[in-house]
């Protein structure tokens, strides 16, 4: 099975459409949360994933837009965007997001937005956190998002753990290893590469391949400005930060 794995769409329909076009035909689409928040097209992104029957979990920004988590830990711009998103969400978008869980297992892979230890909030950014997280699930693979940085944390059968940032074209052959893998962000990349990020999981070969695709950043920026969202949320898209 060839699976498109995406995360952190953040209401950026222009980036999502570019990724879906670049993915082409896949057997399934898995989304690791934060469908909304920051970007100006939350309903359109939800509708697109819903129509594609994507397996999707919720992230902290989805829960914030639903009013299910406090905005205390959000910075000013993120909180402003969460309030805007909450007011912009159509009832059917709200209902669809509210029906998603914080984690799920599909094809022997665990999907969690932050980490298998704390699916909503934890950032896996280093080997120490990853090592603890690898004890929190049984299968070979946990797919995570939340950091917006394409990366992998691979534990070989001898116990050795390798943490790596991932760039376009990188391939991970799982073999006997166990891993946490992050596709990066579709709608708000933060690794100084403004192109939308995603990965393809081949479940038969047990391989993960990281990809990037350009998208019309200016179109997404214009929508953010027109919506009255904080202008920095538009500017950062051009820098990939
Ligand atoms: Zn996010």
mmCIF file of N, CA and C in Angstrom, residues 92-158:
data_model
loop_
_atom_site.group_PDB
_atom_site.id
_atom_site.type_symbol
_atom_site.label_atom_id
_atom_site.label_comp_id
_atom_site.label_asym_id
_atom_site.label_seq_id
_atom_site.Cartn_x
_atom_site.Cartn_y
_atom_site.Cartn_z
ATOM 1 N N UNK A 92 -20.194 21.962 9.994
ATOM 2 C CA UNK A 92 -19.795 20.623 9.508
ATOM 3 C C UNK A 92 -18.289 20.394 9.677
ATOM 4 N N UNK A 93 -17.501 21.458 9.566
ATOM 5 C CA UNK A 93 -16.049 21.323 9.796
ATOM 6 C C UNK A 93 -15.786 21.015 11.267
ATOM 7 N N UNK A 94 -16.484 21.757 12.109
ATOM 8 C CA UNK A 94 -16.361 21.559 13.558
ATOM 9 C C UNK A 94 -16.728 20.120 13.931
ATOM 10 N N UNK A 95 -17.816 19.626 13.368
ATOM 11 C CA UNK A 95 -18.280 18.270 13.696
ATOM 12 C C UNK A 95 -17.268 17.222 13.225
ATOM 13 N N UNK A 96 -16.699 17.440 12.041
ATOM 14 C CA UNK A 96 -15.729 16.476 11.511
ATOM 15 C C UNK A 96 -14.468 16.451 12.385
ATOM 16 N N UNK A 97 -13.962 17.629 12.736
ATOM 17 C CA UNK A 97 -12.767 17.684 13.591
ATOM 18 C C UNK A 97 -13.051 17.076 14.963
ATOM 19 N N UNK A 98 -14.236 17.374 15.493
ATOM 20 C CA UNK A 98 -14.575 16.891 16.838
ATOM 21 C C UNK A 98 -14.690 15.371 16.887
ATOM 22 N N UNK A 99 -14.913 14.756 15.735
ATOM 23 C CA UNK A 99 -15.049 13.292 15.687
ATOM 24 C C UNK A 99 -13.695 12.583 15.537
ATOM 25 N N UNK A 100 -12.599 13.349 15.372
ATOM 26 C CA UNK A 100 -11.258 12.742 15.244
ATOM 27 C C UNK A 100 -10.680 12.517 16.635
ATOM 28 N N UNK A 101 -9.923 11.459 16.800
ATOM 29 C CA UNK A 101 -9.259 11.186 18.074
ATOM 30 C C UNK A 101 -7.857 11.758 18.104
ATOM 31 N N UNK A 102 -7.180 11.702 19.249
ATOM 32 C CA UNK A 102 -5.815 12.229 19.373
ATOM 33 C C UNK A 102 -4.745 11.282 18.821
ATOM 34 N N UNK A 103 -5.102 10.008 18.647
ATOM 35 C CA UNK A 103 -4.150 9.067 18.037
ATOM 36 C C UNK A 103 -4.942 7.881 17.507
ATOM 37 N N UNK A 104 -4.324 7.152 16.578
ATOM 38 C CA UNK A 104 -4.983 5.959 16.048
ATOM 39 C C UNK A 104 -3.919 5.046 15.439
ATOM 40 N N UNK A 105 -4.246 3.770 15.325
ATOM 41 C CA UNK A 105 -3.315 2.828 14.691
ATOM 42 C C UNK A 105 -3.918 2.354 13.383
ATOM 43 N N UNK A 106 -3.097 2.407 12.331
ATOM 44 C CA UNK A 106 -3.563 1.964 11.026
ATOM 45 C C UNK A 106 -2.398 1.284 10.306
ATOM 46 N N UNK A 107 -2.654 0.098 9.740
ATOM 47 C CA UNK A 107 -1.604 -0.657 9.032
ATOM 48 C C UNK A 107 -0.352 -0.811 9.895
ATOM 49 N N UNK A 108 -0.499 -1.116 11.152
ATOM 50 C CA UNK A 108 0.599 -1.318 12.108
ATOM 51 C C UNK A 108 1.394 -0.049 12.430
ATOM 52 N N UNK A 109 0.946 1.088 11.914
ATOM 53 C CA UNK A 109 1.592 2.358 12.260
ATOM 54 C C UNK A 109 0.707 3.125 13.239
ATOM 55 N N UNK A 110 1.350 3.690 14.258
ATOM 56 C CA UNK A 110 0.631 4.552 15.196
ATOM 57 C C UNK A 110 0.720 5.988 14.685
ATOM 58 N N UNK A 111 -0.402 6.670 14.623
ATOM 59 C CA UNK A 111 -0.409 8.077 14.237
ATOM 60 C C UNK A 111 -0.671 8.917 15.484
ATOM 61 N N UNK A 112 0.193 9.886 15.747
ATOM 62 C CA UNK A 112 0.016 10.774 16.895
ATOM 63 C C UNK A 112 0.536 12.151 16.492
ATOM 64 N N UNK A 113 -0.188 13.208 16.841
ATOM 65 C CA UNK A 113 0.250 14.537 16.400
ATOM 66 C C UNK A 113 1.597 14.915 17.034
ATOM 67 N N UNK A 114 1.661 14.890 18.364
ATOM 68 C CA UNK A 114 2.881 15.302 19.051
ATOM 69 C C UNK A 114 3.831 14.137 19.268
ATOM 70 N N UNK A 115 3.400 13.200 20.083
ATOM 71 C CA UNK A 115 4.237 12.027 20.361
ATOM 72 C C UNK A 115 3.336 10.904 20.865
ATOM 73 N N UNK A 116 3.841 9.667 20.888
ATOM 74 C CA UNK A 116 3.022 8.575 21.443
ATOM 75 C C UNK A 116 2.842 8.714 22.951
ATOM 76 N N UNK A 117 3.720 9.479 23.604
ATOM 77 C CA UNK A 117 3.621 9.699 25.051
ATOM 78 C C UNK A 117 2.546 10.745 25.356
ATOM 79 N N UNK A 118 2.566 11.834 24.614
ATOM 80 C CA UNK A 118 1.574 12.904 24.772
ATOM 81 C C UNK A 118 1.176 13.376 23.370
ATOM 82 N N UNK A 119 0.122 12.760 22.810
ATOM 83 C CA UNK A 119 -0.234 13.017 21.409
ATOM 84 C C UNK A 119 -0.572 14.477 21.104
ATOM 85 N N UNK A 120 -1.014 15.217 22.094
ATOM 86 C CA UNK A 120 -1.459 16.583 21.815
ATOM 87 C C UNK A 120 -0.319 17.599 21.917
ATOM 88 N N UNK A 121 0.531 17.464 22.929
ATOM 89 C CA UNK A 121 1.434 18.574 23.248
ATOM 90 C C UNK A 121 2.919 18.313 23.068
ATOM 91 N N UNK A 122 3.387 17.074 23.204
ATOM 92 C CA UNK A 122 4.849 16.875 23.258
ATOM 93 C C UNK A 122 5.514 17.052 21.892
ATOM 94 N N UNK A 123 6.641 17.784 21.899
ATOM 95 C CA UNK A 123 7.458 17.941 20.698
ATOM 96 C C UNK A 123 8.600 16.932 20.742
ATOM 97 N N UNK A 124 8.743 16.121 19.696
ATOM 98 C CA UNK A 124 9.885 15.211 19.609
ATOM 99 C C UNK A 124 10.942 15.880 18.740
ATOM 100 N N UNK A 125 11.948 16.447 19.432
ATOM 101 C CA UNK A 125 12.979 17.210 18.718
ATOM 102 C C UNK A 125 14.378 16.652 18.956
ATOM 103 N N UNK A 126 14.491 15.644 19.810
ATOM 104 C CA UNK A 126 15.838 15.131 20.111
ATOM 105 C C UNK A 126 15.781 13.641 20.448
ATOM 106 N N UNK A 127 16.952 13.042 20.445
ATOM 107 C CA UNK A 127 17.045 11.602 20.659
ATOM 108 C C UNK A 127 16.575 11.150 22.029
ATOM 109 N N UNK A 128 16.778 12.002 23.036
ATOM 110 C CA UNK A 128 16.398 11.616 24.393
ATOM 111 C C UNK A 128 14.875 11.454 24.500
ATOM 112 N N UNK A 129 14.151 12.444 23.965
ATOM 113 C CA UNK A 129 12.686 12.357 23.966
ATOM 114 C C UNK A 129 12.234 11.185 23.104
ATOM 115 N N UNK A 130 12.882 11.029 21.956
ATOM 116 C CA UNK A 130 12.491 9.946 21.046
ATOM 117 C C UNK A 130 12.695 8.586 21.698
ATOM 118 N N UNK A 131 13.801 8.424 22.441
ATOM 119 C CA UNK A 131 14.084 7.133 23.088
ATOM 120 C C UNK A 131 12.982 6.778 24.075
ATOM 121 N N UNK A 132 12.541 7.767 24.847
ATOM 122 C CA UNK A 132 11.430 7.512 25.774
ATOM 123 C C UNK A 132 10.160 7.180 25.000
ATOM 124 N N UNK A 133 9.910 7.927 23.922
ATOM 125 C CA UNK A 133 8.692 7.697 23.134
ATOM 126 C C UNK A 133 8.677 6.302 22.499
ATOM 127 N N UNK A 134 9.846 5.792 22.160
ATOM 128 C CA UNK A 134 9.905 4.456 21.536
ATOM 129 C C UNK A 134 9.486 3.357 22.503
ATOM 130 N N UNK A 135 9.460 3.663 23.802
ATOM 131 C CA UNK A 135 8.975 2.682 24.783
ATOM 132 C C UNK A 135 7.461 2.805 24.993
ATOM 133 N N UNK A 136 6.841 3.774 24.332
ATOM 134 C CA UNK A 136 5.418 4.060 24.564
ATOM 135 C C UNK A 136 4.483 3.421 23.542
ATOM 136 N N UNK A 137 5.039 2.677 22.597
ATOM 137 C CA UNK A 137 4.179 1.985 21.633
ATOM 138 C C UNK A 137 4.865 0.683 21.223
ATOM 139 N N UNK A 138 4.062 -0.256 20.700
ATOM 140 C CA UNK A 138 4.576 -1.603 20.452
ATOM 141 C C UNK A 138 5.028 -1.851 19.015
ATOM 142 N N UNK A 139 4.394 -1.209 18.065
ATOM 143 C CA UNK A 139 4.640 -1.531 16.653
ATOM 144 C C UNK A 139 5.974 -0.999 16.157
ATOM 145 N N UNK A 140 6.228 -1.159 14.867
ATOM 146 C CA UNK A 140 7.510 -0.719 14.304
ATOM 147 C C UNK A 140 7.587 0.782 14.030
ATOM 148 N N UNK A 141 6.422 1.444 13.897
ATOM 149 C CA UNK A 141 6.463 2.812 13.372
ATOM 150 C C UNK A 141 5.430 3.704 14.044
ATOM 151 N N UNK A 142 5.876 4.880 14.442
ATOM 152 C CA UNK A 142 4.952 5.921 14.909
ATOM 153 C C UNK A 142 5.181 7.162 14.049
ATOM 154 N N UNK A 143 4.128 7.640 13.419
ATOM 155 C CA UNK A 143 4.204 8.838 12.581
ATOM 156 C C UNK A 143 3.713 10.035 13.391
ATOM 157 N N UNK A 144 4.537 11.082 13.424
ATOM 158 C CA UNK A 144 4.239 12.253 14.253
ATOM 159 C C UNK A 144 4.385 13.539 13.438
ATOM 160 N N UNK A 145 3.793 14.612 13.958
ATOM 161 C CA UNK A 145 3.933 15.931 13.339
ATOM 162 C C UNK A 145 4.370 16.927 14.401
ATOM 163 N N UNK A 146 3.674 18.079 14.438
ATOM 164 C CA UNK A 146 3.766 19.050 15.532
ATOM 165 C C UNK A 146 5.001 19.958 15.483
ATOM 166 N N UNK A 147 6.179 19.425 15.132
ATOM 167 C CA UNK A 147 7.377 20.282 15.116
ATOM 168 C C UNK A 147 7.511 21.046 13.801
ATOM 169 N N UNK A 148 6.835 20.591 12.765
ATOM 170 C CA UNK A 148 6.912 21.185 11.424
ATOM 171 C C UNK A 148 8.305 20.992 10.808
ATOM 172 N N UNK A 149 9.053 20.044 11.303
ATOM 173 C CA UNK A 149 10.409 19.794 10.798
ATOM 174 C C UNK A 149 10.502 18.326 10.362
ATOM 175 N N UNK A 150 10.755 18.075 9.065
ATOM 176 C CA UNK A 150 10.885 16.683 8.611
ATOM 177 C C UNK A 150 12.048 16.007 9.329
ATOM 178 N N UNK A 151 11.793 14.851 9.904
ATOM 179 C CA UNK A 151 12.829 14.223 10.721
ATOM 180 C C UNK A 151 12.503 12.761 10.968
ATOM 181 N N UNK A 152 13.519 12.044 11.440
ATOM 182 C CA UNK A 152 13.291 10.651 11.834
ATOM 183 C C UNK A 152 14.172 10.316 13.028
ATOM 184 N N UNK A 153 13.701 9.382 13.827
ATOM 185 C CA UNK A 153 14.409 8.887 15.012
ATOM 186 C C UNK A 153 14.324 7.375 14.940
ATOM 187 N N UNK A 154 15.430 6.759 14.556
ATOM 188 C CA UNK A 154 15.417 5.337 14.218
ATOM 189 C C UNK A 154 16.200 4.545 15.252
ATOM 190 N N UNK A 155 15.563 3.510 15.775
ATOM 191 C CA UNK A 155 16.232 2.620 16.723
ATOM 192 C C UNK A 155 16.482 1.282 16.039
ATOM 193 N N UNK A 156 17.772 0.997 15.822
ATOM 194 C CA UNK A 156 18.166 -0.267 15.172
ATOM 195 C C UNK A 156 18.046 -1.401 16.192
ATOM 196 N N UNK A 157 18.028 -2.653 15.705
ATOM 197 C CA UNK A 157 17.865 -3.788 16.627
ATOM 198 C C UNK A 157 18.919 -3.833 17.736
ATOM 199 N N UNK A 158 20.112 -3.256 17.490
ATOM 200 C CA UNK A 158 21.141 -3.247 18.553
ATOM 201 C C UNK A 158 20.892 -2.141 19.585
#
